[in-house]
Amino acid sequence: MEEIIPYLQSFYTKEAIEKIVKELKVYYEKLPKVPLQLFSKNWYKDSNLYLVYPDSIKTDHEVPLKSLRSHLTHVKELGCNAVHILPFLASPMRDKGYDVSDYYKIREGLGKKEDLKELKNEADRLGIHLFMDLIFNHVSIDHEWFVKAQKGDVYYRDFFIHSQETPQYLGKVEKEDGLYAQYMVNGEKTLVSLAFPEGPGQLPHWTQGKDGFWYYHTFYSHQIDVNWKNPEVFIAYAKILLYWTSFGFHFRFDAIPFIGKAAYKHLNTHNPFTHHLTEVLNVLAKQVNPNCIFILEVNEELRSDIEYFGTSNIHQARMLYNFQLSAYLWATLIDKNADHLWKQLKKDREIPAHAQWINFLRNHDELSLAVLPKVLQAKVYKKLLPNGKPFSEGFDLGGRTYSLLGGDEKHFLMSYFLLSSLPGGLLIPYGDDYGMENIKISELSLDERADARNINRGKLTNKIIKSKKGQHIFYQMSQILIMRQLLRNYLNIWPVKIIDEKGIFGAKYSLGTSELVIFINLTKHTKSINFELGSFVEITSLNLINVFSNKIKLGPYSGAWLQK
């Protein structure tokens, strides 16, 4: 445990560090250790990541974790080598499990820990890596820590960011990239981003407890932010991390830029405390599981995001979700203009050698277009809105990929062909593998309708899986993803643009004397490309019309991978 001391010295006292190390040593000795695995230590760079809620697979099993275990065979057949399981810890479920009430218990109704272990064993057998969500920024108001704080326990009150004085709230402010709350802090006006402007609460970022104190929350008022400046909080969360690391999980950290911050956190600002925390958590996890990989959720400006990879000498994380590229992918798909995508790809390449982006079209949350230029953002939003549902007072959208693309199967499959043609890792949310559509508003409860993200949730059923449409899409998607895995050596190199026509994405990957050339028609019109085939061979294609010796004829929403 002495390895963590240098990371703690800048923000905890000598006495606090001694206590941290002493307590964690005792806890660490009691835990089983995960042996170093023989698989490539850089496997994550070749990741096709499947995203799933623990109870979203509806099969013949009554226990959700057993259904998920059975579904791993489909995940393997799809061509994915990793699964990110969304929150499965105890929770009152006001925010799909992101409001944790007990970090050591599995949520009631999902199954037992034995079911979780069987799920992990099956994943190991299939060569699938499992990620679990760790929510370390906040807890549910039902968590024991907050309940005790409300009863006047000063020890637990200090687990949270709190104030005895009523915060001075001045009102909402709308900017190009979203809504903000304005406060008067130490005689100066300050703006704080509103994650959920529709969320209820006495003040946007503060709620008054039964004990009379005001408690800070970045997100909903029932999710109270913890105070990482308190070393007792560090000890509590370090134990939680070590406990779940001993199960052999990798981790996705929710809302990492807010962990360790003080109240009124400004976006896109460097917070050394947060960065040191992620470094030390990484070191801690590897004490129990040397194979452990971190994914961090960061959605700020690109320069701020990249800082969370760390450096070549000191790693914070190996993978980040690429929110910027997601927005520019949608701009490319809707505006039929590959230039949008190339603009972002050029920026994304400046990352450390150990790092890898995870690219995606949709995840479990809302679709955010905030990084796009205002005119382009408005254009894309206007075209997507009829097939989605507004979120964050009109700045973001809820909706599944298939529905947002108007239920056009060719357009949908082309979008994944394009995503699979990009450097980096790839994420696919459950249901997209079968062309799952938005849940109808009428099928949601009144409470569920208040959150636009609920239309892109729901159950993946046998009916959807076995449908003619579902089977066809699964087959097409698996062919794309499996071929992507076979061509991974190319996709770990940055591509070069080889065609100037906006309606076609044309890229070349060079690997020594070998080359992979990709052409994708972003439009619904047939396109012809002059290309000397020479020693190139067609590896795979989608909706392709024909390949001649000196010309490629691309059908609507089609694509081809050619290898030299």
XYZ file of C-alpha atoms in Angstrom:
564
model
C 0.000 0.000 0.000
C 2.985 2.313 0.305
C 2.749 2.798 -3.490
C -0.208 5.151 -3.035
C 1.555 7.528 -0.614
C 3.119 9.847 -3.251
C -0.302 10.379 -4.838
C -1.901 11.346 -1.528
C 0.694 13.787 -0.231
C -0.620 16.795 -2.120
C -4.093 16.724 -0.586
C -4.109 14.800 2.720
C -2.088 15.382 5.905
C 0.679 13.044 7.031
C -1.519 11.727 9.851
C -4.425 11.103 7.473
C -2.176 9.254 4.996
C -0.811 7.027 7.752
C -4.373 6.099 8.747
C -5.374 5.485 5.099
C -2.432 3.156 4.475
C -2.904 1.306 7.767
C -6.618 0.639 7.250
C -6.284 -0.317 3.598
C -3.434 -2.726 4.361
C -5.638 -4.640 6.795
C -8.553 -4.673 4.334
C -6.351 -5.633 1.379
C -4.931 -8.687 3.167
C -8.418 -10.176 3.571
C -9.287 -9.995 -0.144
C -8.642 -12.656 -2.807
C -6.199 -11.485 -5.484
C -6.718 -11.823 -9.229
C -3.751 -13.484 -11.009
C -2.041 -11.795 -13.943
C -3.716 -13.054 -17.118
C -1.939 -14.302 -20.226
C -4.026 -12.294 -22.690
C -2.445 -9.292 -24.402
C -2.099 -6.367 -22.036
C -3.232 -4.124 -24.906
C -6.455 -6.062 -25.611
C -8.487 -2.961 -24.754
C -7.121 -1.187 -27.832
C -9.009 -3.755 -29.915
C -12.232 -3.519 -27.932
C -15.743 -3.926 -29.278
C -17.685 -3.042 -26.133
C -21.295 -4.138 -25.550
C -23.320 -1.880 -23.235
C -26.208 -3.403 -21.268
C -28.402 -2.867 -18.210
C -28.311 -5.822 -15.800
C -32.048 -6.421 -16.249
C -32.557 -5.431 -19.894
C -32.319 -8.940 -21.383
C -35.747 -10.545 -21.110
C -35.489 -14.288 -21.752
C -36.911 -17.441 -20.179
C -34.857 -16.967 -17.008
C -36.622 -15.315 -14.082
C -33.354 -14.018 -12.631
C -31.987 -11.075 -14.717
C -28.322 -11.889 -14.058
C -28.927 -15.435 -15.349
C -30.557 -14.006 -18.489
C -27.557 -11.764 -18.978
C -25.216 -14.727 -18.542
C -27.053 -16.632 -21.298
C -26.948 -13.549 -23.525
C -23.137 -13.510 -23.457
C -23.183 -16.142 -26.224
C -24.972 -13.611 -28.475
C -22.430 -10.959 -27.480
C -19.599 -13.274 -28.523
C -21.308 -14.131 -31.826
C -21.811 -10.415 -32.465
C -18.054 -9.885 -32.375
C -17.706 -8.083 -29.034
C -14.911 -8.863 -26.589
C -16.070 -6.756 -23.631
C -19.318 -5.934 -21.831
C -20.073 -2.864 -19.759
C -22.819 -3.750 -17.275
C -24.679 -0.625 -16.177
C -25.343 -0.171 -12.420
C -26.413 -3.295 -10.526
C -25.809 -2.183 -6.933
C -28.564 -1.532 -4.382
C -30.597 1.527 -5.321
C -34.084 3.040 -4.963
C -33.925 3.356 -8.787
C -34.827 7.004 -9.149
C -32.003 7.271 -11.706
C -31.597 3.777 -13.210
C -29.207 2.686 -10.473
C -26.931 5.732 -10.514
C -28.334 6.577 -7.082
C -26.554 3.931 -5.017
C -27.855 3.144 -1.549
C -25.384 0.332 -0.717
C -22.099 -0.302 -2.553
C -21.754 -3.861 -1.272
C -25.181 -5.227 -2.171
C -26.642 -6.307 -5.505
C -29.940 -4.616 -6.262
C -32.950 -6.576 -5.102
C -34.576 -8.580 -7.879
C -31.439 -8.932 -10.046
C -30.092 -12.073 -8.428
C -27.508 -13.036 -5.843
C -23.752 -12.586 -5.740
C -23.436 -16.222 -6.754
C -25.313 -15.350 -9.974
C -22.869 -12.492 -10.541
C -19.918 -14.837 -10.054
C -21.424 -17.323 -12.519
C -21.864 -14.470 -14.996
C -18.193 -13.545 -14.543
C -17.100 -17.175 -14.968
C -19.064 -17.493 -18.215
C -17.558 -14.253 -19.503
C -14.078 -15.590 -18.711
C -14.861 -18.823 -20.538
C -15.921 -16.880 -23.634
C -12.978 -14.472 -23.476
C -15.208 -11.498 -22.668
C -13.997 -8.770 -20.306
C -16.567 -7.343 -17.866
C -16.801 -3.696 -16.794
C -18.977 -2.535 -13.931
C -20.069 0.997 -13.163
C -18.601 2.743 -10.133
C -20.493 5.859 -9.064
C -18.112 7.699 -6.773
C -19.387 11.273 -7.086
C -22.635 10.921 -5.183
C -24.885 8.603 -3.203
C -28.623 8.179 -2.872
C -30.348 10.051 -0.065
C -31.251 6.537 1.124
C -27.595 5.616 1.660
C -26.631 4.939 5.270
C -24.088 7.783 5.240
C -26.681 10.418 4.375
C -29.357 8.923 6.624
C -26.969 9.172 9.584
C -25.981 12.718 8.607
C -29.666 13.687 8.713
C -29.874 12.352 12.261
C -27.189 14.835 13.308
C -24.119 12.611 13.050
C -21.318 15.135 12.422
C -18.905 12.394 11.291
C -21.178 11.479 8.384
C -22.241 15.049 7.652
C -18.605 15.660 6.752
C -18.915 12.903 4.140
C -20.823 15.456 2.053
C -20.361 18.927 0.571
C -22.603 20.995 2.802
C -23.298 24.542 3.982
C -25.093 25.947 7.003
C -25.933 29.139 5.108
C -28.513 29.257 2.322
C -26.715 29.511 -1.076
C -27.393 32.710 -3.033
C -29.103 31.543 -6.220
C -29.628 34.245 -8.880
C -31.437 32.287 -11.610
C -30.888 30.333 -14.843
C -28.702 31.524 -17.710
C -28.867 30.084 -21.239
C -25.643 29.812 -23.260
C -24.858 28.209 -26.615
C -23.760 24.937 -25.050
C -26.571 24.575 -22.520
C -28.243 25.918 -19.400
C -26.447 27.222 -16.331
C -27.383 28.233 -12.801
C -25.970 31.518 -11.552
C -24.932 31.994 -7.936
C -23.334 34.705 -5.854
C -20.236 33.144 -4.272
C -17.890 35.227 -2.089
C -19.248 38.403 -3.613
C -18.813 37.258 -7.242
C -21.268 35.821 -9.756
C -20.472 32.295 -10.890
C -22.090 29.998 -13.468
C -22.495 26.247 -12.939
C -23.686 23.874 -15.659
C -27.115 22.311 -15.169
C -26.950 18.590 -15.929
C -30.687 18.058 -15.448
C -32.452 21.428 -15.701
C -35.851 19.710 -15.614
C -35.022 18.057 -12.290
C -36.998 19.179 -9.232
C -35.326 20.754 -6.222
C -35.417 23.819 -4.013
C -32.291 25.160 -5.729
C -30.625 23.760 -8.870
C -27.526 22.414 -7.064
C -28.539 22.458 -3.423
C -31.128 20.685 -1.292
C -31.867 21.334 2.368
C -31.661 18.289 4.612
C -33.834 17.456 7.580
C -30.948 18.605 9.763
C -31.244 22.144 8.354
C -27.962 22.029 6.418
C -27.772 22.577 2.660
C -26.228 19.731 0.624
C -24.659 20.060 -2.826
C -25.633 17.850 -5.773
C -24.245 17.961 -9.319
C -27.160 15.941 -10.674
C -30.567 15.202 -9.153
C -31.501 16.439 -5.676
C -31.782 12.831 -4.466
C -28.090 12.238 -5.362
C -25.916 14.034 -2.818
C -22.263 14.724 -3.704
C -19.617 13.292 -1.391
C -16.705 15.269 0.022
C -13.456 13.641 -1.133
C -11.409 16.220 0.765
C -12.361 14.182 3.831
C -9.826 11.287 4.124
C -12.542 9.112 5.688
C -14.394 9.302 2.355
C -11.247 8.179 0.556
C -10.914 5.172 2.861
C -14.558 4.201 2.364
C -14.378 4.360 -1.432
C -10.942 2.736 -1.622
C -12.386 -0.285 0.181
C -15.335 -0.392 -2.224
C -12.957 -0.299 -5.184
C -10.734 -3.056 -3.742
C -13.741 -5.220 -2.930
C -15.136 -5.212 -6.474
C -11.673 -5.420 -8.016
C -11.272 -8.780 -6.264
C -14.165 -10.079 -8.413
C -12.020 -9.506 -11.509
C -14.013 -6.590 -12.935
C -12.730 -3.704 -14.985
C -14.388 -0.359 -14.211
C -16.221 2.464 -15.868
C -16.166 5.555 -13.613
C -19.247 7.725 -13.827
C -18.955 11.535 -14.034
C -15.244 11.515 -13.185
C -14.611 15.302 -13.593
C -16.894 15.977 -10.622
C -15.239 13.519 -8.241
C -13.075 15.418 -5.787
C -14.342 18.833 -6.784
C -15.684 21.486 -4.466
C -19.098 23.075 -4.899
C -19.706 25.156 -8.061
C -17.425 23.074 -10.280
C -16.713 24.802 -13.602
C -16.533 22.680 -16.742
C -13.283 22.444 -18.718
C -11.136 23.437 -15.753
C -8.079 21.511 -14.610
C -8.591 20.059 -11.131
C -5.322 18.498 -9.864
C -7.160 16.847 -6.971
C -9.439 14.880 -9.329
C -6.524 13.820 -11.527
C -4.489 12.620 -8.534
C -7.519 10.678 -7.308
C -7.886 8.791 -10.580
C -4.152 8.037 -10.527
C -4.256 6.628 -7.027
C -7.450 4.637 -7.685
C -5.715 3.103 -10.699
C -2.703 2.138 -8.569
C -4.989 0.699 -5.878
C -6.998 -1.453 -8.277
C -3.864 -2.978 -9.732
C -2.775 -4.101 -6.258
C -5.614 -6.645 -6.341
C -6.050 -7.109 -10.100
C -3.019 -6.238 -12.266
C -5.221 -6.698 -15.359
C -7.698 -3.979 -14.329
C -8.631 -1.353 -16.943
C -10.408 1.967 -16.305
C -12.880 3.689 -18.618
C -13.654 7.264 -17.577
C -16.795 9.195 -18.455
C -15.623 12.701 -19.345
C -17.620 15.082 -21.518
C -15.871 18.436 -21.516
C -13.719 20.198 -24.090
C -11.323 17.868 -25.903
C -8.211 19.293 -24.202
C -9.807 18.660 -20.788
C -10.906 15.155 -21.756
C -7.448 14.097 -22.941
C -5.903 15.089 -19.591
C -7.796 12.179 -17.990
C -5.692 9.638 -19.879
C -2.749 10.829 -17.808
C 0.754 10.726 -19.234
C 2.990 7.986 -20.622
C 4.605 7.759 -17.166
C 1.554 8.134 -14.924
C -1.670 6.575 -16.192
C -5.096 7.697 -15.065
C -7.139 5.631 -17.519
C -6.626 3.623 -20.663
C -9.994 4.412 -22.244
C -12.365 7.386 -22.515
C -15.742 7.657 -24.209
C -15.419 9.910 -27.244
C -18.393 12.248 -26.844
C -17.025 14.805 -29.304
C -16.701 12.257 -32.100
C -20.220 10.999 -31.379
C -21.670 14.439 -32.067
C -19.646 14.831 -35.266
C -20.680 11.353 -36.413
C -24.306 12.411 -36.181
C -23.532 15.625 -38.044
C -21.886 13.503 -40.748
C -24.841 11.110 -40.988
C -27.525 13.786 -41.034
C -25.742 16.408 -43.150
C -24.281 13.737 -45.494
C -20.920 15.436 -45.192
C -17.725 13.516 -44.370
C -15.834 16.765 -43.722
C -17.460 17.012 -40.286
C -16.000 13.658 -39.311
C -12.530 14.389 -40.679
C -12.468 17.653 -38.753
C -12.860 15.799 -35.450
C -10.639 12.831 -36.348
C -7.758 15.218 -36.914
C -8.103 16.474 -33.333
C -8.588 13.075 -31.693
C -5.218 11.609 -32.613
C -3.141 13.551 -30.060
C -3.403 11.082 -27.167
C -0.754 9.165 -25.149
C 0.515 5.818 -26.464
C -1.296 3.810 -23.767
C -4.641 5.521 -24.464
C -7.630 4.516 -26.568
C -10.902 6.231 -27.464
C -14.219 4.373 -27.354
C -16.311 5.611 -30.268
C -20.078 5.319 -30.299
C -23.264 6.511 -31.941
C -25.458 6.127 -28.880
C -24.944 5.082 -25.289
C -27.406 4.694 -22.403
C -27.759 8.438 -21.845
C -29.067 11.316 -23.918
C -27.488 12.264 -27.226
C -25.520 15.468 -26.713
C -24.776 17.756 -29.658
C -23.437 20.649 -27.581
C -19.903 20.535 -29.044
C -21.137 21.226 -32.585
C -21.041 24.760 -34.008
C -24.366 26.455 -33.279
C -25.727 26.482 -36.853
C -24.768 22.844 -37.456
C -26.113 21.832 -34.052
C -29.483 23.419 -34.826
C -29.613 21.720 -38.239
C -28.854 18.245 -36.879
C -31.164 18.672 -33.895
C -34.067 19.782 -36.094
C -33.754 16.698 -38.306
C -33.428 14.276 -35.383
C -36.153 15.709 -33.138
C -39.160 14.188 -34.956
C -37.683 10.740 -34.258
C -36.579 11.413 -30.678
C -37.586 13.293 -27.545
C -36.103 16.548 -26.244
C -33.904 16.413 -23.144
C -32.190 19.083 -21.044
C -34.763 21.657 -22.131
C -34.055 21.166 -25.822
C -30.241 20.975 -25.870
C -30.040 17.166 -26.040
C -32.142 14.229 -27.260
C -33.399 10.852 -26.163
C -33.808 8.092 -28.726
C -32.334 4.895 -30.163
C -30.048 4.864 -33.196
C -32.502 2.961 -35.419
C -35.377 5.341 -34.645
C -33.303 8.533 -34.869
C -32.343 7.462 -38.402
C -36.012 7.244 -39.318
C -36.233 3.445 -39.176
C -34.218 3.214 -42.399
C -32.407 -0.125 -42.165
C -29.834 0.679 -44.850
C -28.999 4.016 -43.238
C -28.753 2.321 -39.823
C -26.389 -0.420 -40.990
C -24.281 2.088 -42.907
C -23.937 4.155 -39.718
C -22.392 1.147 -37.958
C -20.255 0.347 -40.989
C -18.923 3.911 -40.716
C -18.396 3.642 -36.956
C -16.555 0.350 -37.437
C -14.278 1.979 -40.025
C -12.797 4.445 -37.543
C -9.657 4.125 -35.385
C -10.213 3.338 -31.725
C -12.507 1.108 -29.718
C -16.213 0.784 -30.417
C -19.327 0.695 -28.249
C -22.715 -0.766 -29.158
C -25.686 -0.483 -26.768
C -27.863 -3.538 -26.267
C -30.730 -3.628 -28.744
C -28.848 -1.889 -31.533
C -27.603 -5.348 -32.469
C -31.213 -6.193 -33.406
C -32.399 -2.795 -34.643
C -34.405 -2.083 -31.487
C -36.589 1.026 -31.745
C -37.724 3.727 -29.317
C -40.159 2.713 -26.623
C -43.508 4.397 -27.265
C -44.365 7.152 -24.807
C -47.704 5.442 -24.158
C -45.822 2.377 -22.872
C -44.006 4.394 -20.203
C -45.390 5.259 -16.781
C -46.096 8.897 -15.997
C -42.906 9.096 -13.912
C -40.829 7.514 -16.697
C -42.129 9.986 -19.281
C -40.403 12.833 -17.443
C -36.988 11.440 -18.475
C -36.499 11.389 -22.273
C -33.731 8.809 -21.905
C -36.319 6.169 -21.038
C -37.403 5.875 -24.677
C -33.968 4.416 -25.497
C -34.120 1.858 -22.693
C -36.536 -1.055 -22.273
C -36.193 -4.830 -22.596
C -34.546 -6.840 -25.357
C -36.997 -9.723 -25.717
C -36.999 -13.069 -27.517
C -39.620 -11.606 -29.842
C -37.203 -8.886 -30.992
C -34.238 -11.273 -31.128
C -36.064 -13.902 -33.192
C -37.874 -11.509 -35.540
C -36.929 -11.560 -39.221
C -35.722 -7.945 -38.996
C -33.750 -8.609 -35.793
C -32.042 -11.691 -37.216
C -31.083 -9.885 -40.434
C -29.612 -6.889 -38.606
C -27.759 -9.114 -36.137
C -26.204 -11.071 -38.989
C -25.114 -7.903 -40.824
C -23.765 -6.300 -37.651
C -21.837 -9.423 -36.660
C -20.230 -9.629 -40.094
C -19.057 -6.028 -39.757
C -17.775 -6.340 -36.175
C -16.035 -9.683 -36.674
C -14.267 -8.376 -39.775
C -13.329 -5.287 -37.789
C -11.588 -7.496 -35.239
C -9.669 -9.271 -38.006
C -8.484 -5.915 -39.377
C -7.613 -4.379 -35.996
C -3.938 -3.854 -36.829
C -4.984 -1.274 -39.404
C -7.501 0.467 -37.149
C -4.893 1.222 -34.491
C -3.248 3.540 -37.031
C -4.663 6.937 -37.979
C -6.309 7.114 -41.439
C -5.586 9.468 -44.326
C -8.358 11.154 -46.280
C -8.274 10.026 -49.942
C -11.389 11.564 -51.490
C -12.754 15.112 -51.426
C -16.399 14.445 -52.238
C -18.437 15.367 -49.133
C -20.987 12.586 -49.616
C -18.310 9.867 -49.442
C -16.059 8.900 -46.559
C -12.830 7.723 -48.185
C -9.951 6.655 -45.950
C -6.659 4.785 -46.235
C -4.855 2.953 -43.458
C -1.223 2.027 -44.156
C 0.517 -0.818 -42.322
C 4.011 -1.227 -43.742
C 3.551 -2.078 -47.418
C -0.034 -3.238 -46.820
C -3.045 -0.928 -47.068
C -6.708 -0.906 -46.136
C -8.897 1.426 -48.173
C -12.464 2.272 -47.117
C -15.201 3.922 -49.140
C -18.621 4.690 -47.624
C -21.523 6.371 -49.395
C -23.229 8.651 -46.873
C -26.112 9.450 -49.214
C -29.225 7.709 -50.548
C -27.996 8.168 -54.139
C -25.753 5.824 -56.127
C -22.160 7.069 -56.352
C -19.271 6.066 -58.620
C -15.601 6.341 -57.639
C -12.630 6.104 -59.970
C -10.232 3.704 -58.291
C -7.561 1.471 -59.818
C -8.161 -1.848 -58.107
C -4.711 -3.267 -58.969
C -3.701 -5.637 -56.178
C -6.567 -4.562 -53.888
C -9.097 -7.216 -52.908
C -12.597 -6.601 -51.592
C -12.663 -7.803 -47.972
C -16.230 -6.959 -47.033
C -18.973 -4.646 -48.190
C -22.444 -3.335 -47.383
C -25.125 -2.566 -49.994
C -22.390 -2.436 -52.622
C -23.487 -2.535 -56.285
C -20.257 -3.444 -58.067
C -16.455 -3.267 -58.145
C -14.718 -2.945 -61.496
C -10.999 -2.853 -62.328
C -10.969 0.946 -62.345
C -14.290 1.972 -60.787
C -16.372 1.256 -57.690
C -20.125 1.738 -57.860
C -21.559 2.446 -54.431
C -25.263 1.929 -53.864
C -27.290 4.090 -51.448
C -25.843 3.950 -47.918
C -23.204 1.434 -48.950
C -19.572 0.787 -48.147
C -16.558 -1.346 -48.981
C -13.300 -2.346 -47.334
C -10.496 -3.111 -49.801
C -7.148 -4.591 -48.783
C -3.811 -4.449 -50.596
